[in-house]
Coordinates of C-alpha atoms in Angstrom, one line a residue:
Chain E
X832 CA 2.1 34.8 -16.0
X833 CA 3.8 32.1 -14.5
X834 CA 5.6 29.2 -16.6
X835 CA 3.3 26.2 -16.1
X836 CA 0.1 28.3 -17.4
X837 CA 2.0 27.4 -20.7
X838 CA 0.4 23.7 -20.3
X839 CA -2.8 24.7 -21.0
X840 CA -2.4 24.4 -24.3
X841 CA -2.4 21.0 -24.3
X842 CA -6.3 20.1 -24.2
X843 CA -6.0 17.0 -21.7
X844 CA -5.2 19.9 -19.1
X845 CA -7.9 22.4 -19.7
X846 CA -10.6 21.1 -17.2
X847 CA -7.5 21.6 -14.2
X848 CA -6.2 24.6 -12.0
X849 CA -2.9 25.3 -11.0
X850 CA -2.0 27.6 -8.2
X851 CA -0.7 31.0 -9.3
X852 CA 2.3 32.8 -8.1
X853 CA 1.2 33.6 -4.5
X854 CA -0.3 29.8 -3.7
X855 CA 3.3 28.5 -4.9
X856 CA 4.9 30.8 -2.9
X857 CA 3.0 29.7 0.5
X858 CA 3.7 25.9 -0.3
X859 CA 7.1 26.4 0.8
X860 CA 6.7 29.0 3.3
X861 CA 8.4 27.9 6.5
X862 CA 6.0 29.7 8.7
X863 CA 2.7 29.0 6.8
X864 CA 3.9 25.2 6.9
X865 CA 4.9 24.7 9.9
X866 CA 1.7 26.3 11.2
X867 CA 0.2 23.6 8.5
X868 CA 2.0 21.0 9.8
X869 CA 0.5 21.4 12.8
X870 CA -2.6 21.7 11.7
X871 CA -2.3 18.6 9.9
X872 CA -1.5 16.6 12.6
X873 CA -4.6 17.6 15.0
X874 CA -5.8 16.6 12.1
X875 CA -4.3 13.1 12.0
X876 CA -4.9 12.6 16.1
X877 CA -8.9 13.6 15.1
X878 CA -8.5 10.4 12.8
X879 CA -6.7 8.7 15.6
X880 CA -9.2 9.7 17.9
X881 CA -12.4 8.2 15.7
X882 CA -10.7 5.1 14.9
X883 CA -9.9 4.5 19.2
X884 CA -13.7 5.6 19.5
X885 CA -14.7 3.0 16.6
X886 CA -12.8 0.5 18.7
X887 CA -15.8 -2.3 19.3
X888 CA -15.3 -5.9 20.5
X889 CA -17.6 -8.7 19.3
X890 CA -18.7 -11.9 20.8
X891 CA -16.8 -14.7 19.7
X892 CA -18.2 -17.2 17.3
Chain K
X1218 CA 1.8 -22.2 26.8
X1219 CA -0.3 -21.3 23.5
X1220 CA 2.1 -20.8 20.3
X1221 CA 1.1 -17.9 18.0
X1222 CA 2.3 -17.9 14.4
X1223 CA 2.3 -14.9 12.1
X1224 CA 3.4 -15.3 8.3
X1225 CA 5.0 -12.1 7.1
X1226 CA 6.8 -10.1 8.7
X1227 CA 5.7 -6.4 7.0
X1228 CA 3.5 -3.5 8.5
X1229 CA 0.8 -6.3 9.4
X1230 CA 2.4 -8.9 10.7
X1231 CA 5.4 -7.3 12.7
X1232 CA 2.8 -5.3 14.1
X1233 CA 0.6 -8.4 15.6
X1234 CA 3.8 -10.1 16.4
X1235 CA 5.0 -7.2 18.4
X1236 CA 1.9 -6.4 20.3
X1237 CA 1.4 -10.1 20.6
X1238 CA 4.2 -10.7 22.1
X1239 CA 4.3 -7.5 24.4
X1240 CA 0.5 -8.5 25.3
X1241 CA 1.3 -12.3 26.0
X1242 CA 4.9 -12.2 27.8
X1243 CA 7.1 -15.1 28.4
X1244 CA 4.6 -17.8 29.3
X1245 CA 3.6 -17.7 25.7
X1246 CA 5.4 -18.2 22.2
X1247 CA 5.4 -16.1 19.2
X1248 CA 6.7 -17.3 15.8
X1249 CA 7.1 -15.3 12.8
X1250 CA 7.9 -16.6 9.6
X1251 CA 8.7 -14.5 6.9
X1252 CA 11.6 -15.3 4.1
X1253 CA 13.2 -11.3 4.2
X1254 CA 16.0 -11.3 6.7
X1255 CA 15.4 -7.3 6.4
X1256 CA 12.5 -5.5 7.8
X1257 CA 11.4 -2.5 4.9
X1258 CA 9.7 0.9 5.3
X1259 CA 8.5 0.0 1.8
X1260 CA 6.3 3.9 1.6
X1261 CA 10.4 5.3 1.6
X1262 CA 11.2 2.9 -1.4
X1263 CA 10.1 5.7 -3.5
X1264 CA 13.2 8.3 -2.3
X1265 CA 15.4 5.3 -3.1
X1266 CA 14.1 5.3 -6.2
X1267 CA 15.4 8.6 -7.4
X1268 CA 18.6 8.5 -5.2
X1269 CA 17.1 10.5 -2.1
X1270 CA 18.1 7.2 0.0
X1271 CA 20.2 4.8 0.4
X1272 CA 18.8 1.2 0.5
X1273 CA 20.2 1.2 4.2
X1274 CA 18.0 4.1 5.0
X1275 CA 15.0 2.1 4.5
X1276 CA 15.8 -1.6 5.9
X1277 CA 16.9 -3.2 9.4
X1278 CA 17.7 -6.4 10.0
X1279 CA 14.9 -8.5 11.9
X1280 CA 16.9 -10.8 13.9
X1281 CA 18.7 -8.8 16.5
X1282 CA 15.1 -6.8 17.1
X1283 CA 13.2 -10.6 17.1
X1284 CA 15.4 -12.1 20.1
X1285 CA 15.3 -8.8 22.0
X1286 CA 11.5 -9.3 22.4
X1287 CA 11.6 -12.9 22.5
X1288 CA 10.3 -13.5 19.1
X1289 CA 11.4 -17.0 17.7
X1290 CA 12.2 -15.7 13.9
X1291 CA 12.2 -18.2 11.0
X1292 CA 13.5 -16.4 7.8
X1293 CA 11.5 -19.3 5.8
X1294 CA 8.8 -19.1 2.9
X1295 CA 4.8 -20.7 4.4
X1296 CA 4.2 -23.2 1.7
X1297 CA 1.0 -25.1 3.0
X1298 CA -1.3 -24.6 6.0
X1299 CA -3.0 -27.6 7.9
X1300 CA -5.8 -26.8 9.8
X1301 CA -6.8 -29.9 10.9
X1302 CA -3.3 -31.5 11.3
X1303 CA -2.4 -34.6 9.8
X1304 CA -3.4 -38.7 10.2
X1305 CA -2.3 -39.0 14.0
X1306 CA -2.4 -35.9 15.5
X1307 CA -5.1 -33.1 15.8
X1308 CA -2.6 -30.0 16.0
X1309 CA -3.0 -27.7 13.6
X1310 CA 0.7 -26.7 11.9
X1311 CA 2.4 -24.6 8.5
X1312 CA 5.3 -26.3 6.6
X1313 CA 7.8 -24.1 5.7
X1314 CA 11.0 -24.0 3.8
X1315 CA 14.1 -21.6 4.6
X1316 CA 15.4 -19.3 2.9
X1317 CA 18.0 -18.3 5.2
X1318 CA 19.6 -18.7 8.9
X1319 CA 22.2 -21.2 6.9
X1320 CA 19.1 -24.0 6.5
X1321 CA 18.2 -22.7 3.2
X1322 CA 15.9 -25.4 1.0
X1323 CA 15.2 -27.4 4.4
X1324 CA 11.8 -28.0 5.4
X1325 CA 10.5 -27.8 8.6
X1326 CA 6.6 -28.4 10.4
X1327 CA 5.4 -25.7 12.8
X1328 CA 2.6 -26.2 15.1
X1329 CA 0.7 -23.8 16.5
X1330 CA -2.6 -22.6 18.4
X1331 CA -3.0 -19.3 16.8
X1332 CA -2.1 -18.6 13.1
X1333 CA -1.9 -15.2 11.5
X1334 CA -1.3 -15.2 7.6
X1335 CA 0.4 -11.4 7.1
X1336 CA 2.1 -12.8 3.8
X1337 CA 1.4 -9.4 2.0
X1338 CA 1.9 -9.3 -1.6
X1339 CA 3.6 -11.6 -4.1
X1340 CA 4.4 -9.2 -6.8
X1341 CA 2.6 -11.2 -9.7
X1342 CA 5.5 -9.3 -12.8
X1343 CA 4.8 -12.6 -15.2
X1344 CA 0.5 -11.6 -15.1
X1345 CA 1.8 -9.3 -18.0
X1346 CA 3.9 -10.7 -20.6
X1347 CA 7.7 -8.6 -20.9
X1348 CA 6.6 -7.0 -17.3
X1349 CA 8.3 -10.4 -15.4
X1350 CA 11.0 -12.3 -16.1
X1351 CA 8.8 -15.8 -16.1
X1352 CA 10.6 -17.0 -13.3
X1353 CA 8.0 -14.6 -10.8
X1354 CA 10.6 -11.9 -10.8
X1355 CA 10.9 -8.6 -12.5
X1356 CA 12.4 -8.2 -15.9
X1357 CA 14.6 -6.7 -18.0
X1358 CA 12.2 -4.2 -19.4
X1359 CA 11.0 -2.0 -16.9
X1360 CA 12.0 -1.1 -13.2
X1361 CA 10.1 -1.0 -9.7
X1362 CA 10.3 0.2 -6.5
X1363 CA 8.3 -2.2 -4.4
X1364 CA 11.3 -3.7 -3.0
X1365 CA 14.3 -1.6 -1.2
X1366 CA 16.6 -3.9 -3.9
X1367 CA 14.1 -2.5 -7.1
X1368 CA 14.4 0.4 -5.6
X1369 CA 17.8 0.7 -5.7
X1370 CA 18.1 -0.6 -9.6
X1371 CA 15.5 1.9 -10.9
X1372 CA 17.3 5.1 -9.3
X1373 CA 20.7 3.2 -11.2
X1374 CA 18.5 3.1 -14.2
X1375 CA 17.1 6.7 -13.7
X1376 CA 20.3 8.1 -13.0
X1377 CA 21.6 7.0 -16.5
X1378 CA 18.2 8.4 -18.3
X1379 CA 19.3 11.8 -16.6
X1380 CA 22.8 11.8 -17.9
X1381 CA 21.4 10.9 -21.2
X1382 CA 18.9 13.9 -20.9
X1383 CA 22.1 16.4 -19.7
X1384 CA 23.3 15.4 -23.1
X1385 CA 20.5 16.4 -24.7
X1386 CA 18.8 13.0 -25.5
X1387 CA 15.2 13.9 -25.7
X1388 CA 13.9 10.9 -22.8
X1389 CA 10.6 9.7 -22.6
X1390 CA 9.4 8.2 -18.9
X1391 CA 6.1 6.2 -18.3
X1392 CA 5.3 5.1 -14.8
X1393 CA 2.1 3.7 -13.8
X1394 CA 0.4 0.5 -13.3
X1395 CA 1.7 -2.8 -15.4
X1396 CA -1.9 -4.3 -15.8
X1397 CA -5.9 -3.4 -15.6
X1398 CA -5.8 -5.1 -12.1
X1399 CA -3.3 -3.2 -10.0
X1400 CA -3.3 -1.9 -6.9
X1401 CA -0.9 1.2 -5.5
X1402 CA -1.4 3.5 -7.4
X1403 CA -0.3 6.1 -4.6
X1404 CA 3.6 4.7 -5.0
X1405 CA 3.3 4.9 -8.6
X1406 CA 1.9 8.4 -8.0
X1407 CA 4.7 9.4 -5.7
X1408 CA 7.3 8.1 -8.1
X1409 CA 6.5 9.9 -10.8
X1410 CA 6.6 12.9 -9.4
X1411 CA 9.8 12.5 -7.1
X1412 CA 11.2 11.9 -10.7
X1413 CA 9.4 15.3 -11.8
X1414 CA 11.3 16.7 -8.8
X1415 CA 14.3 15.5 -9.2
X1416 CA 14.7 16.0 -13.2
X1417 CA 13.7 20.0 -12.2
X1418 CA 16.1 20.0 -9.5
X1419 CA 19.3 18.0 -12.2
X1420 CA 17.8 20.9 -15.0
X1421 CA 16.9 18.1 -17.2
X1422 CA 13.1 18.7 -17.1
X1423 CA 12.9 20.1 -20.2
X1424 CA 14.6 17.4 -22.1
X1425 CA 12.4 14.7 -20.2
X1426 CA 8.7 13.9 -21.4
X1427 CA 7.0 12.2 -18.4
X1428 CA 4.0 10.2 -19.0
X1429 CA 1.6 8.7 -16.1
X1430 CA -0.1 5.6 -17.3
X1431 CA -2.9 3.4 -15.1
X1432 CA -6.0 1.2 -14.5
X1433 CA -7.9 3.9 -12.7
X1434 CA -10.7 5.0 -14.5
X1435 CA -9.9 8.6 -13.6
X1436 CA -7.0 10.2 -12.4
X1437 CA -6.7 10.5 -8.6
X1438 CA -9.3 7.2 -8.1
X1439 CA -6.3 5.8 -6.6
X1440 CA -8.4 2.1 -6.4
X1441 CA -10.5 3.6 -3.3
X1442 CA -13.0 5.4 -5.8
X1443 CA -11.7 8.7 -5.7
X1444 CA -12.8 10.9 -2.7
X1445 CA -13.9 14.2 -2.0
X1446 CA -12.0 16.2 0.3
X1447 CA -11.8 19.7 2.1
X1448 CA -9.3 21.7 -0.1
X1449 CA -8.8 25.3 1.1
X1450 CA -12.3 25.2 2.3
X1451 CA -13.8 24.0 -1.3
X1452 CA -15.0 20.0 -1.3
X1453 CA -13.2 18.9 -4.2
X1454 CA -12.8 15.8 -6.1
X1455 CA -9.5 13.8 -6.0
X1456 CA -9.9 13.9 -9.4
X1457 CA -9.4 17.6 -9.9
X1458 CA -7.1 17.4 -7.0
X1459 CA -4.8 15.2 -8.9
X1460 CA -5.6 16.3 -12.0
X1461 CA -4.4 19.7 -11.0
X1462 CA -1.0 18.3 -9.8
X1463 CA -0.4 16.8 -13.2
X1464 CA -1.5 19.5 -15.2
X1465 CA 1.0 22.4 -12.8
X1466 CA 4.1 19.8 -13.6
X1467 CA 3.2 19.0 -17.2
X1468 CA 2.4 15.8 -17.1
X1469 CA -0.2 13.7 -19.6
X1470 CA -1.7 10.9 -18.4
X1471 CA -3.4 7.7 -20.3
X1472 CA -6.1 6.2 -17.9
X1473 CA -8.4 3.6 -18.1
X1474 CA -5.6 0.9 -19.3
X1475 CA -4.9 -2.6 -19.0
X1476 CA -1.3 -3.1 -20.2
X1477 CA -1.4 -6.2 -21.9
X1478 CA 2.6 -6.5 -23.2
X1479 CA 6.0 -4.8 -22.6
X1480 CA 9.0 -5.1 -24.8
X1481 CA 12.2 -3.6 -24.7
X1482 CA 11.0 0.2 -24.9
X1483 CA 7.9 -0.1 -25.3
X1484 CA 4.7 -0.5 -23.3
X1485 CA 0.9 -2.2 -24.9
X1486 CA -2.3 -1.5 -23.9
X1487 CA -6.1 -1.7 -24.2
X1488 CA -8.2 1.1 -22.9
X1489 CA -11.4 1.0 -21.2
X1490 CA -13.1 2.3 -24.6
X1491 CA -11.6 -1.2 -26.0
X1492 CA -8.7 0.6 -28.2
X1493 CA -5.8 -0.2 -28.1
X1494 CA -2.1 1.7 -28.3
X1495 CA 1.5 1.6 -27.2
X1496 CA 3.8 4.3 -25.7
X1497 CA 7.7 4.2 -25.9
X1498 CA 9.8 4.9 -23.5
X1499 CA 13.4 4.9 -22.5
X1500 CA 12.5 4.5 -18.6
X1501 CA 9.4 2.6 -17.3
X1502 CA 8.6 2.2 -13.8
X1503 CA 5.4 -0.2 -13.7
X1504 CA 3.8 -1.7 -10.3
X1505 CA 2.9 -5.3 -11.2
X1506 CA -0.5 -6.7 -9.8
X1507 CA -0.8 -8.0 -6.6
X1508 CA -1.7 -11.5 -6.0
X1509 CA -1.6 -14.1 -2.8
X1510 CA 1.6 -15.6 -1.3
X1511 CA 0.3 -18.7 -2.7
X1512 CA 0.2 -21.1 -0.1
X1513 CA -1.9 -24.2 -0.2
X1514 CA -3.9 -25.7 2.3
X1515 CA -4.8 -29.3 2.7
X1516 CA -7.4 -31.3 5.8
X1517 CA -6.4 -34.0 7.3
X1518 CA -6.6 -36.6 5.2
X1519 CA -4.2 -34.9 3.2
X1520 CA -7.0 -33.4 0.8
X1521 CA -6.4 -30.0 -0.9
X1522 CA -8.9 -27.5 0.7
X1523 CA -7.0 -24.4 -0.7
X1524 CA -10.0 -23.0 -2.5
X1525 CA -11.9 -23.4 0.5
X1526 CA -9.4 -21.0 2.8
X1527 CA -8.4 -19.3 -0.2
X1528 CA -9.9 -16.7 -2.9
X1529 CA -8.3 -17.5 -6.9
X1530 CA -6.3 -14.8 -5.9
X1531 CA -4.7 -16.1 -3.5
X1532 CA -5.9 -13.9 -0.4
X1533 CA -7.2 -15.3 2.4
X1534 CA -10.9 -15.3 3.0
X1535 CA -12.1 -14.0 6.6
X1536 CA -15.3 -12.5 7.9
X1537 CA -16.3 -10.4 5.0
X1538 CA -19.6 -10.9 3.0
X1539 CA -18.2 -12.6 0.0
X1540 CA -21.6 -13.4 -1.4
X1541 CA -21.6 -11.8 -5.2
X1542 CA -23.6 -8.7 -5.9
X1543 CA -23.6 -6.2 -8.1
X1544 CA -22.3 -2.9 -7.8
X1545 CA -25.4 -0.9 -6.7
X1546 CA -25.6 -3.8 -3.7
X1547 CA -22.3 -3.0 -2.6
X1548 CA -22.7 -2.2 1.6
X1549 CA -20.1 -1.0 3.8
X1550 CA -21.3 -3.9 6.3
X1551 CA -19.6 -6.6 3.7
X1552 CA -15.9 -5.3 4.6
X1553 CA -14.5 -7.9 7.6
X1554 CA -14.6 -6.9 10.7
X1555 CA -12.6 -9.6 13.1
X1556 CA -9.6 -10.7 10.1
X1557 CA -10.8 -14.4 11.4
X1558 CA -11.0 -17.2 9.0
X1559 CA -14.4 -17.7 8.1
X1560 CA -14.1 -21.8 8.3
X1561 CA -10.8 -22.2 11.2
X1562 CA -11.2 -20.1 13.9
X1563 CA -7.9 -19.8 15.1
X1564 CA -6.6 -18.6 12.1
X1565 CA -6.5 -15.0 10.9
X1566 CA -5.7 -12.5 8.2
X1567 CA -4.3 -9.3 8.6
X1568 CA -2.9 -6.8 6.0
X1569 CA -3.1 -7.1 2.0
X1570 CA -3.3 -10.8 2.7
X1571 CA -6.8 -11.2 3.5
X1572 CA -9.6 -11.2 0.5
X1573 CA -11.5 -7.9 0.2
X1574 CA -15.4 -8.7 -0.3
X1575 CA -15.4 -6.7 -3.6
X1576 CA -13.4 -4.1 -4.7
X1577 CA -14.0 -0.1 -3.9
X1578 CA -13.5 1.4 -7.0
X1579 CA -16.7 0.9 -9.7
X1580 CA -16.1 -2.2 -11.6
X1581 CA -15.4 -1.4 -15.4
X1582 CA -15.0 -3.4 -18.1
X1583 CA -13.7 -3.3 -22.3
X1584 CA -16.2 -4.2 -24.6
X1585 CA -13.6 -7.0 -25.5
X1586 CA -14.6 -8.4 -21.6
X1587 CA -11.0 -7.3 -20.3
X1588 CA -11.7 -6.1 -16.5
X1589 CA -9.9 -2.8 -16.1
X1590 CA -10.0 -1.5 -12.6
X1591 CA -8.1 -0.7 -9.7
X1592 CA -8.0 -3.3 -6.6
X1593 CA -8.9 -2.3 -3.2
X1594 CA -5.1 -0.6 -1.2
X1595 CA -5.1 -2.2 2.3
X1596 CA -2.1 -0.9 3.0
X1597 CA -0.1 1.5 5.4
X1598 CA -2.3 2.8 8.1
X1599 CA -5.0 0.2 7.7
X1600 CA -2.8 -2.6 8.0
X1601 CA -1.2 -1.9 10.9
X1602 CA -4.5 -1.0 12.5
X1603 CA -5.8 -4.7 11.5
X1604 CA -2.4 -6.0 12.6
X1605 CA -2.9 -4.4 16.2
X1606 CA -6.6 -5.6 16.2
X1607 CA -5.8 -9.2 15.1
X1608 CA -2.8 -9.4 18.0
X1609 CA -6.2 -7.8 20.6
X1610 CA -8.4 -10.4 19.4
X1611 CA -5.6 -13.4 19.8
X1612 CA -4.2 -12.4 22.9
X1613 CA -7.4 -12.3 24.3
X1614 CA -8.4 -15.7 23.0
X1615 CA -5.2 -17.1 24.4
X1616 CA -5.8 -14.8 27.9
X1617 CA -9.6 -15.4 28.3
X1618 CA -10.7 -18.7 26.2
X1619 CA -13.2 -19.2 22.8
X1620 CA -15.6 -17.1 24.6
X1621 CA -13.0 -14.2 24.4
X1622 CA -14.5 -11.0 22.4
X1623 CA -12.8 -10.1 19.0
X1624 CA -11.6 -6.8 18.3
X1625 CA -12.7 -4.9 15.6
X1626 CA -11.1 -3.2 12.8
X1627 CA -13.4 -2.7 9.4
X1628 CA -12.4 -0.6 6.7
X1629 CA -15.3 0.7 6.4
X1630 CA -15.4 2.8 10.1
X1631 CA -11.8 3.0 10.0
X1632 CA -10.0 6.3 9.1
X1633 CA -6.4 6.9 7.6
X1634 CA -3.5 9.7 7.6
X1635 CA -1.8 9.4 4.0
X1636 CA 0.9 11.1 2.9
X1637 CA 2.3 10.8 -0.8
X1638 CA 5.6 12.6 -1.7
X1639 CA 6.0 14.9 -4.5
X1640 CA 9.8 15.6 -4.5
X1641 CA 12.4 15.3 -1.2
X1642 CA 14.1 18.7 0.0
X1643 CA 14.1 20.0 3.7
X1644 CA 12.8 23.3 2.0
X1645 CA 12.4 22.3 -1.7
X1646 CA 10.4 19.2 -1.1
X1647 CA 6.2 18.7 -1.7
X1648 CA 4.0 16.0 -0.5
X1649 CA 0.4 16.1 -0.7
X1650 CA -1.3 15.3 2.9
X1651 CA -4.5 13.5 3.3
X1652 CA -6.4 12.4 6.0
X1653 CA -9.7 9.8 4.8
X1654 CA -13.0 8.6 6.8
X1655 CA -14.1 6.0 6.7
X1656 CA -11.4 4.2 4.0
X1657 CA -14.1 2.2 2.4
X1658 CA -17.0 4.6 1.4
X1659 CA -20.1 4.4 3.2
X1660 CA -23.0 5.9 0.8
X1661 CA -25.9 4.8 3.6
X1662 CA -24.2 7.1 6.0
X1663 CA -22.6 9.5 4.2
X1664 CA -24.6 10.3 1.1
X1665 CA -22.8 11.6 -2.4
X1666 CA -19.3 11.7 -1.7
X1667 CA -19.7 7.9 0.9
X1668 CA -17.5 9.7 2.8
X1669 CA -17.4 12.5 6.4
X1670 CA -15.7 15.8 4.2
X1671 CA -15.0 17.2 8.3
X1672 CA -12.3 14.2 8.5
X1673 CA -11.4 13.9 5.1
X1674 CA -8.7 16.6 3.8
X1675 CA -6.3 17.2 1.3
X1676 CA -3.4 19.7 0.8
X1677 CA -0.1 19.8 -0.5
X1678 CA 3.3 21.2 0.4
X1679 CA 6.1 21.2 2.2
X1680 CA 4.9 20.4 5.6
X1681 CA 3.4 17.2 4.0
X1682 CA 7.5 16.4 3.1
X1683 CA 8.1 17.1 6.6
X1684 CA 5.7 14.6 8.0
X1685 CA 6.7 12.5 5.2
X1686 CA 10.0 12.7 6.7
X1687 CA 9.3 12.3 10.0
X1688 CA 7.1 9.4 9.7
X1689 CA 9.5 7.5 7.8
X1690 CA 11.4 8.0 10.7
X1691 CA 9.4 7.7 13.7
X1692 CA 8.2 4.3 12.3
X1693 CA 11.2 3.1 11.9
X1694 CA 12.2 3.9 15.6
X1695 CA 8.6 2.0 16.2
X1696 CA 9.4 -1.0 14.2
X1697 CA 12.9 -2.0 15.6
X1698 CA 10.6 -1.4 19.0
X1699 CA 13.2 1.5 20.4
X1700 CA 11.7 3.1 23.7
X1701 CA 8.2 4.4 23.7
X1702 CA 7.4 2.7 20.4
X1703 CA 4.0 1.5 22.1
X1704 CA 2.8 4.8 21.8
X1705 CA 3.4 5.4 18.2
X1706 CA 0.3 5.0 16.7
X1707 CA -0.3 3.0 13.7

């Protein structure tokens, strides 16, 4: 059991999840983040990428 | 030579006055007005807040960065705008008074050709009696961080609430939104649980009860409507998202609320149900609503057109589809796509200064009438996006005449990277990372969720500290226009 399964008992929480031990642990994995921090950032050019592709110019009224 | 004026200085406006100016060169003026002699990374304000930064870390001063590109900076306040000019002259111009450059209460007329309004936010404390001071500033009762200087004061203020805890004074925090029409709920979001962080990190969490309170009518609606995003390859709600985040850190949350009063230590409110309640606290960190800078506007005969230019807000009305409809009528084609003022054609909005058609989130109501719902965020990515489009579509007109295309940039097909801290540390620290399409829902293309789940993501941990980190960094380098800072994108 880890610590923060202890909020549960508080019913405003019950409908949530919260990672267990192993999720926590790759949150602050160096080399599972900075492989998601790559990933991340394709990410963010693919945003990039739709908004330059979005890029339309309109007649002037 | 065509004279360009931008109002404001932040994300918005230094952005179209940069490009503008990089775009028009010499044979053209740019002038910005703004009345901050200190350009701020305000999404950084938030690690000032708890101590992570210094003020220092988050400003620079505009001046020296102005005359390198040849901007003509006025550190003045816009107080009127005259479209038409006055009796005896057809230009167009903005009075303005200084608040700085050692003219400070002088007046002064600026002409121009091209007018941008990038005012941003006046940070309306005094809509909610105890939250301002009644002089427009904050008061005594709660902190912010919506300034570097609030910013600075509320991780003062924290600081003491930690000691108290170490003493083993049981403290009670509430951070939020200070009324039922707020925006930014994403730096109140952020604060709280840098605070989180940071009381785990002084071993004060346990003596520290941490309470979210806000206008959203469910946690993680964040004034866009929620969204669904790609989660570990589930499509999940941001309300379970956030939820979640809460729930792992032990931290209750009162939603749905207008707060109507503040006093020393304690916070009153009306919920969406029409109850109402207060909560105590010995440390409250609530962002006021957002209103217009509040300039007038008057034709040339001198007549006051300011409800013509301007929404009762105060924001600037541009090409949007400001008919009213209700909710179920709501398109994405009503968001603005050009920033141009919908009556004076050379004049434009950019950033949170223009008026949103509607706002995203699903307008809610108490059965005593009070409106309790978030306000549309047009900040960050989209702003500087509209900024960049606005200084396209102005260059151009200057470049090419009237018959010069406009450059687009709605919200609505218009996607943004977010990233919103939860706690600073090279290896301790957390931010949840989020990339949205399109920002404004589009329910005619994208059906249930309004949104495309391939572009929209979410995920949280450290890597989303170290972009965090490395944004606040690499837009800083952008922003005092350092080498390659074109090619930083928005």
């Amino acid at each position: 059991m880890i610590k923060e399964e202890r909020n549960f008992a508080d019913p405003q929480f019950e409908t949530a999840m919260i990672p267990g031990r192993f999720q926590r642990t790759m949150r602050h994995c160096i080399v599972w983040q900075l492989i998601r921090m790559v990933f991340f950032s394709v990410r963010s050019i693919g945003i990039i990428m739709v908004n330059l592709k979005n890029e339309k110019e309109l007649p002037s009224t | 030579m065509a004279r360009l004026v931008v109002l404001g200085a932040g994300v918005a406006g230094h952005t179209t006055a940069t490009f503008a100016k990089k775009w028009l060169g010499n044979g053209h003026e740019v002038v910005v007005v703004t009345p901050n002699s200190l350009w701020n990374w305000i999404p950084s304000n938030i690690w000032v807040g708890v101590g992570g930064m210094s003020k220092e870390d988050v400003v620079f001063p505009l001046a020296p960065v102005y005359q390198k590109a040849g901007i003509d900076f006025r550190q003045a306040k816009a107080v009127s705008i005259h479209p038409e000019g006055k009796d005896g002259s057809d230009t167009p111009y903005v009075t303005v008074e200084y608040t700085g450059q050692n003219k400070e209460g002088q007046t002064e007329e600026i002409t121009y050709d091209y007018l941008v309004n990038a005012t941003g936010p006046k940070l309306n404390f005094d809509a909610t009696p105890g939250l301002g001071n009644g002089e427009g500033g904050i008061g005594s009762n709660t902190v912010s961080v919506c300034t570097a200087d609030h910013a600075v004061h509320a991780s003062q203020e924290l600081k003491q609430v930690f000691e108290k805890a170490k003493r083993g004074e049981r403290q009670k925090i509430l951070v939020g939104t200070g009324h039922g029409m707020c925006t930014c709920q994403g730096a109140a979001f952020e604060y709280i649980h840098n605070i989180h962080h940071e009381a785990e990190k002084a071993g004060v969490r346990d003596n520290v009860d941490i309470k979210w309170i806000s206008n959203e009518a469910f946690l993680g609606d964040f004034g866009m409507g929620g969204m669904h995003m790609k989660v570990n390859g589930y499509v999940v709600s941001s309300r379970i998202f956030a939820e979640s985040l809460y729930t792992e850190r032990n931290i209750p949350w009162i939603i749905g609320a207008h707060v109507n009063k503040i006093e020393e230590g304690k916070a009153h409110y009306e919920l969406l149900d029409g109850s109402t309640g207060e909560e105590e606290f010995d440390f409250a960190m609530l962002i006021p609503p957002f209103a217009g800078a509040g300039m007038k506007a008057y034709d040339k005969a001198g007549e006051d057109i300011t409800s013509k230019i301007f929404n009762p807000g105060g924001f600037m009305f541009v090409d949007g589809d400001y008919a009213p409809k209700p909710y179920d009528e709501w398109k994405a084609a009503d968001w603005p796509r050009t920033y141009q003022n919908r009556d004076y054609k050379n004049i434009f909005a950019a950033g949170i200064a223009f008026a949103p058609p509607h706002i995203i989130s699903k307008p809610a109501k108490s059965p005593n009438g009070t409106p309790i719902n978030p306000t549309p965020p047009r900040t960050g990515m989209p702003s500087g996006i509209i900024g960049k489009a606005v200084a396209h579509s102005i260059v151009d007109l200057i470049k090419n005449g009237s018959s010069a295309h406009l450059h687009e940039a709605s919200m609505a097909e218009m996607g943004a990277a977010c990233v919103a801290s939860a706690g600073k540390g090279l290896t301790g620290g957390q931010a949840a990372a989020m990339t949205i399409y399109p920002v404004v829902p589009d329910f005619d293309k994208y059906p249930g969720t309004g949104r495309d789940t391939e572009y929209t993501f979410g995920e949280i941990g450290l890597a989303g500290h170290w972009i965090k980190h490395i944004l606040h960094h690499l837009f800083i380098w952008k922003a005092k226009l350092k080498p390659g800072w074109t090619l930083i994108p928005e």
